[in-house]
mmCIF file of C-alpha atoms in Angstrom:
data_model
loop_
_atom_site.group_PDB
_atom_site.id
_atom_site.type_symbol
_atom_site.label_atom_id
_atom_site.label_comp_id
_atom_site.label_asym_id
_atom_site.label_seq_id
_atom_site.Cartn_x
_atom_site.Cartn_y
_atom_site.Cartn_z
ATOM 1 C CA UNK A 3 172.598 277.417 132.006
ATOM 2 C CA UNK A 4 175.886 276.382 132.776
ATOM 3 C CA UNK A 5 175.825 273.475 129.981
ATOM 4 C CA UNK A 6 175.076 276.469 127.398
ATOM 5 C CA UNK A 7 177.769 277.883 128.841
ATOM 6 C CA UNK A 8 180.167 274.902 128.554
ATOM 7 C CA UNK A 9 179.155 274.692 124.774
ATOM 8 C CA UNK A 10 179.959 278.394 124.249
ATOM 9 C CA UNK A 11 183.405 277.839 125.766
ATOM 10 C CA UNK A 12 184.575 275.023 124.245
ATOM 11 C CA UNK A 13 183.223 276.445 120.649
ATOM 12 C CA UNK A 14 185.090 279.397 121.064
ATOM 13 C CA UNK A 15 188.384 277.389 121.936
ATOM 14 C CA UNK A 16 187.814 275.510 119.202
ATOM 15 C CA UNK A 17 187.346 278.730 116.777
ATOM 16 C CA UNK A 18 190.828 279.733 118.240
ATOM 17 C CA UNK A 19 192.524 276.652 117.748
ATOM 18 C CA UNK A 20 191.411 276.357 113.783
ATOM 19 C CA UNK A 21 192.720 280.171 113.124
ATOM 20 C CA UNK A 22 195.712 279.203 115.235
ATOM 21 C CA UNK A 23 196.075 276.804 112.760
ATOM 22 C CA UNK A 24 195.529 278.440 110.119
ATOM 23 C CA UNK A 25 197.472 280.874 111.003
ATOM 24 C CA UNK A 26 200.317 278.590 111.210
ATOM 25 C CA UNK A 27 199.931 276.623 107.873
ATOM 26 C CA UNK A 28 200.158 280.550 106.480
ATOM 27 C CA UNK A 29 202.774 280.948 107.882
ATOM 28 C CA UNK A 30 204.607 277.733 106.284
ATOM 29 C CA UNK A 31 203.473 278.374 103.451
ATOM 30 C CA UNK A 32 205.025 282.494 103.781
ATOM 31 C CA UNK A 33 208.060 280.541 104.923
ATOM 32 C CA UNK A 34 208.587 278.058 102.316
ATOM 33 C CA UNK A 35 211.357 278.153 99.927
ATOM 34 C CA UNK A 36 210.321 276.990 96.656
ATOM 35 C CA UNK A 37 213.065 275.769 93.968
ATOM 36 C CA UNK A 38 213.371 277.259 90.425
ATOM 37 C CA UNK A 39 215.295 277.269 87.265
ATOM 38 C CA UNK A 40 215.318 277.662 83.780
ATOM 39 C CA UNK A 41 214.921 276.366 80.305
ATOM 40 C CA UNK A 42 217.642 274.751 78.315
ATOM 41 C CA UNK A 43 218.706 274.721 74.731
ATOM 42 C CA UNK A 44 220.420 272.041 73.508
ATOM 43 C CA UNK A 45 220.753 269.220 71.050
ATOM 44 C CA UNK A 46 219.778 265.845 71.846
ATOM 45 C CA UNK A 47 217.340 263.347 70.523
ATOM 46 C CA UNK A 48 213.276 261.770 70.670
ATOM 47 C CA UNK A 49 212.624 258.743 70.675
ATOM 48 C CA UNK A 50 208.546 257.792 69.268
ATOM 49 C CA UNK A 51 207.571 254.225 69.102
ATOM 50 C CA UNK A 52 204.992 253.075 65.859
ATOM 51 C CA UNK A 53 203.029 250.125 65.797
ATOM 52 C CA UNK A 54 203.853 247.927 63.265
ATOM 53 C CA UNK A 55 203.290 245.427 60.692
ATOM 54 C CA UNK A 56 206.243 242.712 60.067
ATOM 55 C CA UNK A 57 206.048 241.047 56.186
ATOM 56 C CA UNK A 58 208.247 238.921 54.560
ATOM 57 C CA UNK A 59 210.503 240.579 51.674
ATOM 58 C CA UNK A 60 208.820 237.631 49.519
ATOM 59 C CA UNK A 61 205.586 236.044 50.783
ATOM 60 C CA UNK A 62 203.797 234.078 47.583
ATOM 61 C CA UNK A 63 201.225 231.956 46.812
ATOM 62 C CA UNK A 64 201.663 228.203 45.177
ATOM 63 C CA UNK A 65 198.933 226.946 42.623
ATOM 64 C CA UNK A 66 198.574 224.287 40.627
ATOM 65 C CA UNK A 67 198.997 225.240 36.713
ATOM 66 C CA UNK A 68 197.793 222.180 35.575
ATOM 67 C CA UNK A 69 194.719 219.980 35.927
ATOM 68 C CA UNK A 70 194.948 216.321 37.862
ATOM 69 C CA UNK A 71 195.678 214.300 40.843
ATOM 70 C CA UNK A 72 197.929 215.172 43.631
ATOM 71 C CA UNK A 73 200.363 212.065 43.411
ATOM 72 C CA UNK A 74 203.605 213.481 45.717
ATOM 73 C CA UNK A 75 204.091 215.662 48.508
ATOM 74 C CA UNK A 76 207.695 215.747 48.978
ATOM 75 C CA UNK A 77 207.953 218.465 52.002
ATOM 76 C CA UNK A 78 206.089 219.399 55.403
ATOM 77 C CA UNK A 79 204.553 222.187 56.424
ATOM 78 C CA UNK A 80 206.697 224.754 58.255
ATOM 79 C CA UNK A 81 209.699 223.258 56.505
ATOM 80 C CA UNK A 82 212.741 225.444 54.702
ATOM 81 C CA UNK A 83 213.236 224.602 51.358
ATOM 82 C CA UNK A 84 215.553 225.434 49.119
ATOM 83 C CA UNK A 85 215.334 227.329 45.504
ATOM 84 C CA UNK A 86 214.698 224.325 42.681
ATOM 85 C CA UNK A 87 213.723 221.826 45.555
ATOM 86 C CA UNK A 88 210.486 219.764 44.223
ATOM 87 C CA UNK A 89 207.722 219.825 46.379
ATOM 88 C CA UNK A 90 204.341 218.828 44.902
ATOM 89 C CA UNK A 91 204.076 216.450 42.022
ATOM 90 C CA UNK A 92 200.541 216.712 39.835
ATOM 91 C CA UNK A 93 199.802 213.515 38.301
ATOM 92 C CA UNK A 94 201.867 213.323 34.752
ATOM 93 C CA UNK A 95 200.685 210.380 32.641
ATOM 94 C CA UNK A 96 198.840 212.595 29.952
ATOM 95 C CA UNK A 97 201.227 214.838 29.926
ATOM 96 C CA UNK A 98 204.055 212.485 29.721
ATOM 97 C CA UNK A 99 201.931 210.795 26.695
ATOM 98 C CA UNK A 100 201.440 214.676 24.823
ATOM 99 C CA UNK A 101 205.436 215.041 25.361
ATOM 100 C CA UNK A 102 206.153 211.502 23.611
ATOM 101 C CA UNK A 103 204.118 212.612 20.891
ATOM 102 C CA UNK A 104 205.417 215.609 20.455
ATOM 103 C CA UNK A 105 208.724 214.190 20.198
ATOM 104 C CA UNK A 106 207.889 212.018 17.509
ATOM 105 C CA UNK A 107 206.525 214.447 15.564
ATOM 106 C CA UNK A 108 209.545 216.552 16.117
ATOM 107 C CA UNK A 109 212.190 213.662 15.132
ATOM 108 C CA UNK A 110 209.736 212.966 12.046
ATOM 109 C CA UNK A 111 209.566 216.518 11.040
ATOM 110 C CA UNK A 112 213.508 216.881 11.449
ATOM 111 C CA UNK A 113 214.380 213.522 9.434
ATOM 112 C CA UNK A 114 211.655 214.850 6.792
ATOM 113 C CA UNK A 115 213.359 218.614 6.293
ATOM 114 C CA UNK A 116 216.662 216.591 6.355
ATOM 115 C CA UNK A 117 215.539 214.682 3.352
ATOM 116 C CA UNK A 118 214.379 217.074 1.237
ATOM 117 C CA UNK A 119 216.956 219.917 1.891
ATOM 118 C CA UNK A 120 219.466 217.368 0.711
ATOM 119 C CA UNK A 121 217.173 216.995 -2.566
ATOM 120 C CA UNK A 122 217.501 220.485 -2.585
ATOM 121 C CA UNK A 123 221.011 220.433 -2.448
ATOM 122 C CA UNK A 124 220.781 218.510 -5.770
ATOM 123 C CA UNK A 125 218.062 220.503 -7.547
ATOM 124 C CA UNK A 126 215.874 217.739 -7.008
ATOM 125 C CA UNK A 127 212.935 219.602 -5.319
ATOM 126 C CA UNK A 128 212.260 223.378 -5.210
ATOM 127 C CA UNK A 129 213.235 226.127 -3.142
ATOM 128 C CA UNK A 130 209.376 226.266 -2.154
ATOM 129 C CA UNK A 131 209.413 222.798 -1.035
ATOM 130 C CA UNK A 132 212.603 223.484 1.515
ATOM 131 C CA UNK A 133 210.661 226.028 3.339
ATOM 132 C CA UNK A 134 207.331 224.331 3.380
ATOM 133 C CA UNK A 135 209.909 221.143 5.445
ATOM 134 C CA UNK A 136 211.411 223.501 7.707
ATOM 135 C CA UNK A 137 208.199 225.152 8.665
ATOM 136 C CA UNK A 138 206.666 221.977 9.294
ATOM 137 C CA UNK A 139 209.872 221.699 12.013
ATOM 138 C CA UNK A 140 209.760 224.484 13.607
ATOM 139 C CA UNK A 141 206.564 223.870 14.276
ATOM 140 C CA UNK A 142 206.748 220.416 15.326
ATOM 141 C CA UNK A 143 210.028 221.993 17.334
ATOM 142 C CA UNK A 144 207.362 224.761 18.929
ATOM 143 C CA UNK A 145 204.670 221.850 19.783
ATOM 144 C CA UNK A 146 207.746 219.748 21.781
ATOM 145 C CA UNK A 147 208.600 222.907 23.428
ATOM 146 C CA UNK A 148 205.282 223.314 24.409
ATOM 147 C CA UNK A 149 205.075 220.036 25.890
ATOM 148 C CA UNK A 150 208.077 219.895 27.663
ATOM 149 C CA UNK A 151 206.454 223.485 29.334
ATOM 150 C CA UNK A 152 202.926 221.408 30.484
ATOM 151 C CA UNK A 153 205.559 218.728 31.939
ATOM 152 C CA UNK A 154 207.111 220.598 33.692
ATOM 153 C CA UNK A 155 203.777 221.698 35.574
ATOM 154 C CA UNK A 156 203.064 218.916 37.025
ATOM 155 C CA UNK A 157 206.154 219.282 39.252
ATOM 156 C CA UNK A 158 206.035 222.300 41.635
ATOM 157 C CA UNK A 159 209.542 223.544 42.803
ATOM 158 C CA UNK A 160 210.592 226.241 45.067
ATOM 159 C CA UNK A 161 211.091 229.716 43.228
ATOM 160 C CA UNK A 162 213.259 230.918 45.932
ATOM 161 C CA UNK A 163 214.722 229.287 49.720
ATOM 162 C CA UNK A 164 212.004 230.002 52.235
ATOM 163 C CA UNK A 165 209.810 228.582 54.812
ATOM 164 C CA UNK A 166 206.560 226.078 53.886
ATOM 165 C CA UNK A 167 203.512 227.454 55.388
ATOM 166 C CA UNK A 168 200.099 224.776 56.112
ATOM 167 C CA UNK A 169 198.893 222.637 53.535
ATOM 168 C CA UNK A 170 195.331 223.369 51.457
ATOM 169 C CA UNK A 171 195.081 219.927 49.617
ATOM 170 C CA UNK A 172 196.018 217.006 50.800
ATOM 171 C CA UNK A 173 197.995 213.526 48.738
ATOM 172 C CA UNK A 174 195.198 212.133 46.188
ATOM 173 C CA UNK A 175 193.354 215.492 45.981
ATOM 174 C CA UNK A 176 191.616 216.215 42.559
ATOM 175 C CA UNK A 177 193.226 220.198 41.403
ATOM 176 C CA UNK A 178 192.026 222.554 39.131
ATOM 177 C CA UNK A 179 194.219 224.804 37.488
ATOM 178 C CA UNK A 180 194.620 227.882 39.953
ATOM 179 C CA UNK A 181 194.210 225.839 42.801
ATOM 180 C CA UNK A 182 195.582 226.852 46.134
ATOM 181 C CA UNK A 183 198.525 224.559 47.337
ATOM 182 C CA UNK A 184 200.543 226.516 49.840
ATOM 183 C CA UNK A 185 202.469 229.649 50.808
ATOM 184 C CA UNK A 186 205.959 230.391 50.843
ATOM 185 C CA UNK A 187 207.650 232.913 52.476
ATOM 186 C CA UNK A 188 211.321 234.357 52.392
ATOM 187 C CA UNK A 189 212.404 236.034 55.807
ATOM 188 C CA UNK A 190 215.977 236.178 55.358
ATOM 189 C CA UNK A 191 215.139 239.982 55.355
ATOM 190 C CA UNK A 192 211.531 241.364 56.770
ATOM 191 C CA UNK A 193 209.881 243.936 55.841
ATOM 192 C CA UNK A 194 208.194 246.250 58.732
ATOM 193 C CA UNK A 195 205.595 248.917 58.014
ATOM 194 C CA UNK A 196 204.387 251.796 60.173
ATOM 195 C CA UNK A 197 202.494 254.889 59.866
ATOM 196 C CA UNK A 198 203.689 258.076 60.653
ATOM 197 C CA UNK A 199 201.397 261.440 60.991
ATOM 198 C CA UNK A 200 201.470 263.692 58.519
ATOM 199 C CA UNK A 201 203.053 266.770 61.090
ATOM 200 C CA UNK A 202 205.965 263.621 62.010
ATOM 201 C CA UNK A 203 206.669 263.040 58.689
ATOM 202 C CA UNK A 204 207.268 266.260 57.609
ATOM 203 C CA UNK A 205 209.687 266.942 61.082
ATOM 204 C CA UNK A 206 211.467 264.009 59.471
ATOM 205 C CA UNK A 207 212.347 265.206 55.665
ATOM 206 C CA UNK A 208 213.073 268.506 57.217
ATOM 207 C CA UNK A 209 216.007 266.865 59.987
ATOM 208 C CA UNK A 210 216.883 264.075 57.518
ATOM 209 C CA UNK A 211 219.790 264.172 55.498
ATOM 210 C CA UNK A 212 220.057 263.973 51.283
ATOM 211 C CA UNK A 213 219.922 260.187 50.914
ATOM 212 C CA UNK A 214 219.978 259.660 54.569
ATOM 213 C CA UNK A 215 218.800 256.423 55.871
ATOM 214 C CA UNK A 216 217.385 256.750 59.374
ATOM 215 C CA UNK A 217 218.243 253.417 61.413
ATOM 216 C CA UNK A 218 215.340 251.936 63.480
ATOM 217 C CA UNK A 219 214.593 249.895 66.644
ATOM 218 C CA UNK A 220 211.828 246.700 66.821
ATOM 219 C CA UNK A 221 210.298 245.617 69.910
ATOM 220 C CA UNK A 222 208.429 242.292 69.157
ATOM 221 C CA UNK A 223 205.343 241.204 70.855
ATOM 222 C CA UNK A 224 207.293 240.091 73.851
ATOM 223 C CA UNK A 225 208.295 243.393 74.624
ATOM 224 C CA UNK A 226 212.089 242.140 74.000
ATOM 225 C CA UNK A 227 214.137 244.127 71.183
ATOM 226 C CA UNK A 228 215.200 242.618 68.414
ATOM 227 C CA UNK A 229 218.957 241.939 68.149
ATOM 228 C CA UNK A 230 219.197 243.481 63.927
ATOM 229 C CA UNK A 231 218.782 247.113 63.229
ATOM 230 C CA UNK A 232 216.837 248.045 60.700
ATOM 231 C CA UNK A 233 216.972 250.769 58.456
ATOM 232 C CA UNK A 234 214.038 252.932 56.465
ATOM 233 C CA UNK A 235 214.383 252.548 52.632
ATOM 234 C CA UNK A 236 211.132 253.469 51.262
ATOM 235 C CA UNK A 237 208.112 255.807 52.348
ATOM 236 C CA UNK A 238 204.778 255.519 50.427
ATOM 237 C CA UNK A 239 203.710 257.864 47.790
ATOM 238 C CA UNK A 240 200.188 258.904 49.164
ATOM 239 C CA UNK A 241 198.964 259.876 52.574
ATOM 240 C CA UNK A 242 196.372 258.135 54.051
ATOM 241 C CA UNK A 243 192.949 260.827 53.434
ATOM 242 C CA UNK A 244 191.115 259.176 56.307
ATOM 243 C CA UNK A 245 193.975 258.936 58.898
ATOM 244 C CA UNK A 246 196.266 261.715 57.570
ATOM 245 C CA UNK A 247 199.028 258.603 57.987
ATOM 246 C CA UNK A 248 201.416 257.882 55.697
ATOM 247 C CA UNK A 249 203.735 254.200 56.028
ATOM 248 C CA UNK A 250 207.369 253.912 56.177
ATOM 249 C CA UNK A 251 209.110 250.388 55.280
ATOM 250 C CA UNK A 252 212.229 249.922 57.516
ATOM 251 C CA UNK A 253 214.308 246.725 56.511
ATOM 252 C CA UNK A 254 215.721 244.339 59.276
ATOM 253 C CA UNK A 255 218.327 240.975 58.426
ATOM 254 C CA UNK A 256 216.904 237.868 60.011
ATOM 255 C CA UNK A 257 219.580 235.682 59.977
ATOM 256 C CA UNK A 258 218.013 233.465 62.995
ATOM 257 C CA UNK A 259 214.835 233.567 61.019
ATOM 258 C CA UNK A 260 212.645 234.436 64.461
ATOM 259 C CA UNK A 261 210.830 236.968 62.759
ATOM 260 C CA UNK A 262 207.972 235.406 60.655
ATOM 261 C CA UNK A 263 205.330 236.946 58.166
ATOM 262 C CA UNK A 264 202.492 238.766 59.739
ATOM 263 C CA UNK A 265 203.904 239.356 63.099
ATOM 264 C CA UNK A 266 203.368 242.864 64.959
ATOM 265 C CA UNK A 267 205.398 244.749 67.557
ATOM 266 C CA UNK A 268 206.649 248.654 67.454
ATOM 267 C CA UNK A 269 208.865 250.369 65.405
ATOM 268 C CA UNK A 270 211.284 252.723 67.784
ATOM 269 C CA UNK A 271 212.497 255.316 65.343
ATOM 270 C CA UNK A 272 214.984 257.997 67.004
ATOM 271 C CA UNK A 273 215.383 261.579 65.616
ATOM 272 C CA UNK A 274 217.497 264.767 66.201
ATOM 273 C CA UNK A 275 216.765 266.768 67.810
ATOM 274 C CA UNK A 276 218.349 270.132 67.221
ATOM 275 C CA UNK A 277 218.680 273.492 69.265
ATOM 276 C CA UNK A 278 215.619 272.562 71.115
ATOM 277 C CA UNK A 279 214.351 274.182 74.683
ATOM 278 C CA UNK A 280 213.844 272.516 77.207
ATOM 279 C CA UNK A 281 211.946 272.266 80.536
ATOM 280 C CA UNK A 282 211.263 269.617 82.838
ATOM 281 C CA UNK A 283 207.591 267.721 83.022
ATOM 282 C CA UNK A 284 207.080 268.426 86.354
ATOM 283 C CA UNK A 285 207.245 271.999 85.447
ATOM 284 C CA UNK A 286 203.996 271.999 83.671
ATOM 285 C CA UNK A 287 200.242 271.869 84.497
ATOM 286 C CA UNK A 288 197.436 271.148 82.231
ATOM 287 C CA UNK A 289 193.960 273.409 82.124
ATOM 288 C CA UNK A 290 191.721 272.386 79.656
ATOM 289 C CA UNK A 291 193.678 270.692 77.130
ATOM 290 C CA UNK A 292 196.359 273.640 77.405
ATOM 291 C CA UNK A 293 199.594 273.403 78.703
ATOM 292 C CA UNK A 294 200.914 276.221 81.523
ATOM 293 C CA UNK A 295 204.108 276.842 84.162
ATOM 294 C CA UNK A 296 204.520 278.995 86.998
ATOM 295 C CA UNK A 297 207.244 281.839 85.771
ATOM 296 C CA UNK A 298 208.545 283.817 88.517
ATOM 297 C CA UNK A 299 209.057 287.436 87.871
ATOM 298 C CA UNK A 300 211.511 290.081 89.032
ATOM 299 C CA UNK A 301 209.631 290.456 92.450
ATOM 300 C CA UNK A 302 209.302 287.064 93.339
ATOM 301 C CA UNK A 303 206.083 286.683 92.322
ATOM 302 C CA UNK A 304 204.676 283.492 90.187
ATOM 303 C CA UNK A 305 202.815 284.226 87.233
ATOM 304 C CA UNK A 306 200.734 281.266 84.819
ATOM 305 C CA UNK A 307 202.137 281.459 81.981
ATOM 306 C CA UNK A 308 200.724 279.258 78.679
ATOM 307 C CA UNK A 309 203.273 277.176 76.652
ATOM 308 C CA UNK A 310 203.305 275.389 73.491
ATOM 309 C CA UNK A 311 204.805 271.899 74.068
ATOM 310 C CA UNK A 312 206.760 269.623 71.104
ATOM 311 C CA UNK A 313 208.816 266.600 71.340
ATOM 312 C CA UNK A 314 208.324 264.613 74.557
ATOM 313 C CA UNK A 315 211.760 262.734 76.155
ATOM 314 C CA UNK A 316 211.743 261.182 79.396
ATOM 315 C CA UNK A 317 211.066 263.519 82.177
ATOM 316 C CA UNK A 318 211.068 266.460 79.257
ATOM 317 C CA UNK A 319 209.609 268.933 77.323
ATOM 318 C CA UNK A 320 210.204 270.755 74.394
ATOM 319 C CA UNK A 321 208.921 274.371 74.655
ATOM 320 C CA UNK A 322 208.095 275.353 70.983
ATOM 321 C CA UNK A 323 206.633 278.935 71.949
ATOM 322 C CA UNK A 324 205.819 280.745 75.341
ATOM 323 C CA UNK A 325 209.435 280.895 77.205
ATOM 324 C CA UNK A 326 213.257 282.009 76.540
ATOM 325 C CA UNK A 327 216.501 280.805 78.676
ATOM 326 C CA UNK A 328 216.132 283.777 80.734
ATOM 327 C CA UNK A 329 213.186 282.897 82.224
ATOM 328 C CA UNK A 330 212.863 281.495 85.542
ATOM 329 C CA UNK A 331 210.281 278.619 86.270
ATOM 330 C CA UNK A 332 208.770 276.702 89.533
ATOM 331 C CA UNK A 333 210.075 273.324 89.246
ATOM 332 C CA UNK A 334 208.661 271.789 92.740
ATOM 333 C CA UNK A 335 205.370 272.780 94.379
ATOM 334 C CA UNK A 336 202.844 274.013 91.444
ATOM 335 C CA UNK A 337 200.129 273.042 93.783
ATOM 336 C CA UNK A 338 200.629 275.209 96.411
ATOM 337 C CA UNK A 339 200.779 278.421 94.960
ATOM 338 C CA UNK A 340 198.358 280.166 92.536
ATOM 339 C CA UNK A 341 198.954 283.081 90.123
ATOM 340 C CA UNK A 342 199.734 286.375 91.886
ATOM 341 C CA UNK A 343 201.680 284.982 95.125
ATOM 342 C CA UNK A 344 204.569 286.240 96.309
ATOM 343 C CA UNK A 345 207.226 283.247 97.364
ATOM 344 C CA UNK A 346 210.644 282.848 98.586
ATOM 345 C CA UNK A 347 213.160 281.059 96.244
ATOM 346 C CA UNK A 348 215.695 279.016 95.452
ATOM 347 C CA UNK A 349 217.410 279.047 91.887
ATOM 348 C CA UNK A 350 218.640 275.775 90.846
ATOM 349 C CA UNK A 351 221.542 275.565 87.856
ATOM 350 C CA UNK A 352 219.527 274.226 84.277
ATOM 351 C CA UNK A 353 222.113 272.173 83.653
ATOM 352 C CA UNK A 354 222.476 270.025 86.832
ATOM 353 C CA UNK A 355 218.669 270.459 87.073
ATOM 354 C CA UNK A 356 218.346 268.102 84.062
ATOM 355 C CA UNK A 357 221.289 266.080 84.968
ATOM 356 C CA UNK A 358 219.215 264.983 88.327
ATOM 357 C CA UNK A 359 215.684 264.458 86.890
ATOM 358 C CA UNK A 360 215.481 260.861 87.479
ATOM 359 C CA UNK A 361 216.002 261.774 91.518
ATOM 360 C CA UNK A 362 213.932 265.216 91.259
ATOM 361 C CA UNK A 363 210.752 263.096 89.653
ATOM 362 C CA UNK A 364 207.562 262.770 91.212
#
């Protein structure tokens, strides 16, 4: 008896002691003083990052045009070379021996119109027989020509200065015509291409400028910025049907040649960002996909309120619909109230408010 007495003592000091504190944590909470604020308008600027593609301005193939033995390599792979600088020599002894021939014919067909236009001269031959010798020269002229063309295939030069990439034949290999010997590519300049959403694009032709050009940021694969800007010259013609993308080519100098052909890294294009609302992150709360703050009305008491977000900047929102400047938000301690309560607060100035983010984050 007196055990179940013990046990009916103890459990009611211990019901007292949890409403006790209960009561208490109430009572904090009655007694807390939560900080507000309100939106901003101003101008400023986003910043969106794009993955990226990095091409040479020029990036070609070399083939052989001719048919024969590989007889020089006169450059290594990853090598610059210059524009005119001979690099692979196809094997020329039958072409050589068509463009000795055809320069025989040539002199022959010269000293033979020679001849008979100075019978001409003299009414020796006809008219008729003039033109019949200088068509023969011409055409022996066209057949040297020609010649001197299939000569000069067998050397391959440079088209432009650029960087050698590997080797697909090897000294003494037998080529085809159209055979693959190497690649060359030009990155004084690069070429970077991103993709920007369809709703992004068309925020950008309706900030940009007539015959703007919107400069650009790269970070490389390293995560380290490259030193040029670059700046967007072209965007494609078409969107994208199955990603609703459409690519923008930015332009970057690359005097120090690091950047090389098929690289990747992000684009970090920054926009304006004009009249724009704003509200700190810490503001908001997420239900579902849908984006809400606490608003705190005339009597104190906080009310959910939906929002439609835009840009994101560090630490910020843009608030395209759902509040004005006059409305006062919870900044600090969205978890510990719920719609309907009545709280105590504090009302923080916007401006300083945004100033001090960095030390007000979570």
């Amino acid at each position: 008896m007196f055990k179940h007495k013990s046990l009916v003592l103890f459990g009611l000091i211990g019901m007292l002691g949890f409403a006790s504190c209960h009561s208490e944590h109430e009572k904090e909470e009655e007694e807390a003083v939560y900080p507000v604020s309100s939106p901003v308008r101003m101008d400023t600027s986003v910043t969106k990052d794009y993955v990226c593609q990095i091409h040479s301005i020029q990036h070609i193939e070399l083939r052989a045009l001719e048919r024969g033995y590989l007889t020089g390599i006169f450059v290594d792979e990853g090598q610059m070379v210059q524009e005119g600088q001979v690099m692979f020599q196809i094997m020329p002894m039958l072409n050589q021996a068509e463009l000795n021939k055809a320069e025989a014919e040539a002199n022959f067909a010269e000293i033979e119109y020679l001849n008979t236009k100075s019978l001409a001269d003299s009414n020796v031959v006809s008219a008729n027989e003039l033109a019949l010798a200088k068509a023969k020269f011409d055409k022996a002229k066209a057949q040297l020509a020609l010649a001197q063309v299939h000569m000069q295939f067998t050397e391959i030069r440079a088209p432009f200065t650029g960087i050698m990439d590997r080797f697909h034949v090897r000294l003494g290999s037998l080529l085809s015509e159209g055979d693959l010997l190497t690649e060359l590519s030009d990155n004084s300049k690069m070429w970077v291409y991103f993709n920007v959403p369809e709703a992004e694009y068309l925020e950008y032709m309706a900030k940009a400028k007539k015959d703007s050009v919107i400069k650009v940021a790269l970070e490389m694969a390293n995560h380290k910025m490259f030193d040029e800007p670059g700046y967007v010259e072209t965007i494609e013609a078409d969107f994208n049907n199955e990603t609703g993308n459409i690519a923008f080519r930015a332009t970057f100098k690359n005097p120090r040649r690091l950047l090389r052909h098929g690289e990747t890294g992000n684009v970090r294009m920054t926009l304006p960002l004009k009249n724009a609302l704003l509200i700190p992150q810490k503001a908001t709360y997420e239900v579902l996909d849908k984006t809400y703050v606490y608003v705190i009305d005339e009597e104190n008491t906080v009310r959910a309120r939906m929002i439609e977000t835009g840009a994101e900047l560090p630490h910020l929102f843009e608030v395209k619909e759902g509040l004005s400047e006059e409305d006062r938000i919870l900044l600090d301690g969205i978890r510990k109230v719920r719609d309907g309560y009545e709280v105590e607060v504090k009302y923080l100035n916007p401006d300083s408010v945004i100033q001090h983010l960095d030390l007000y984050a979570e």
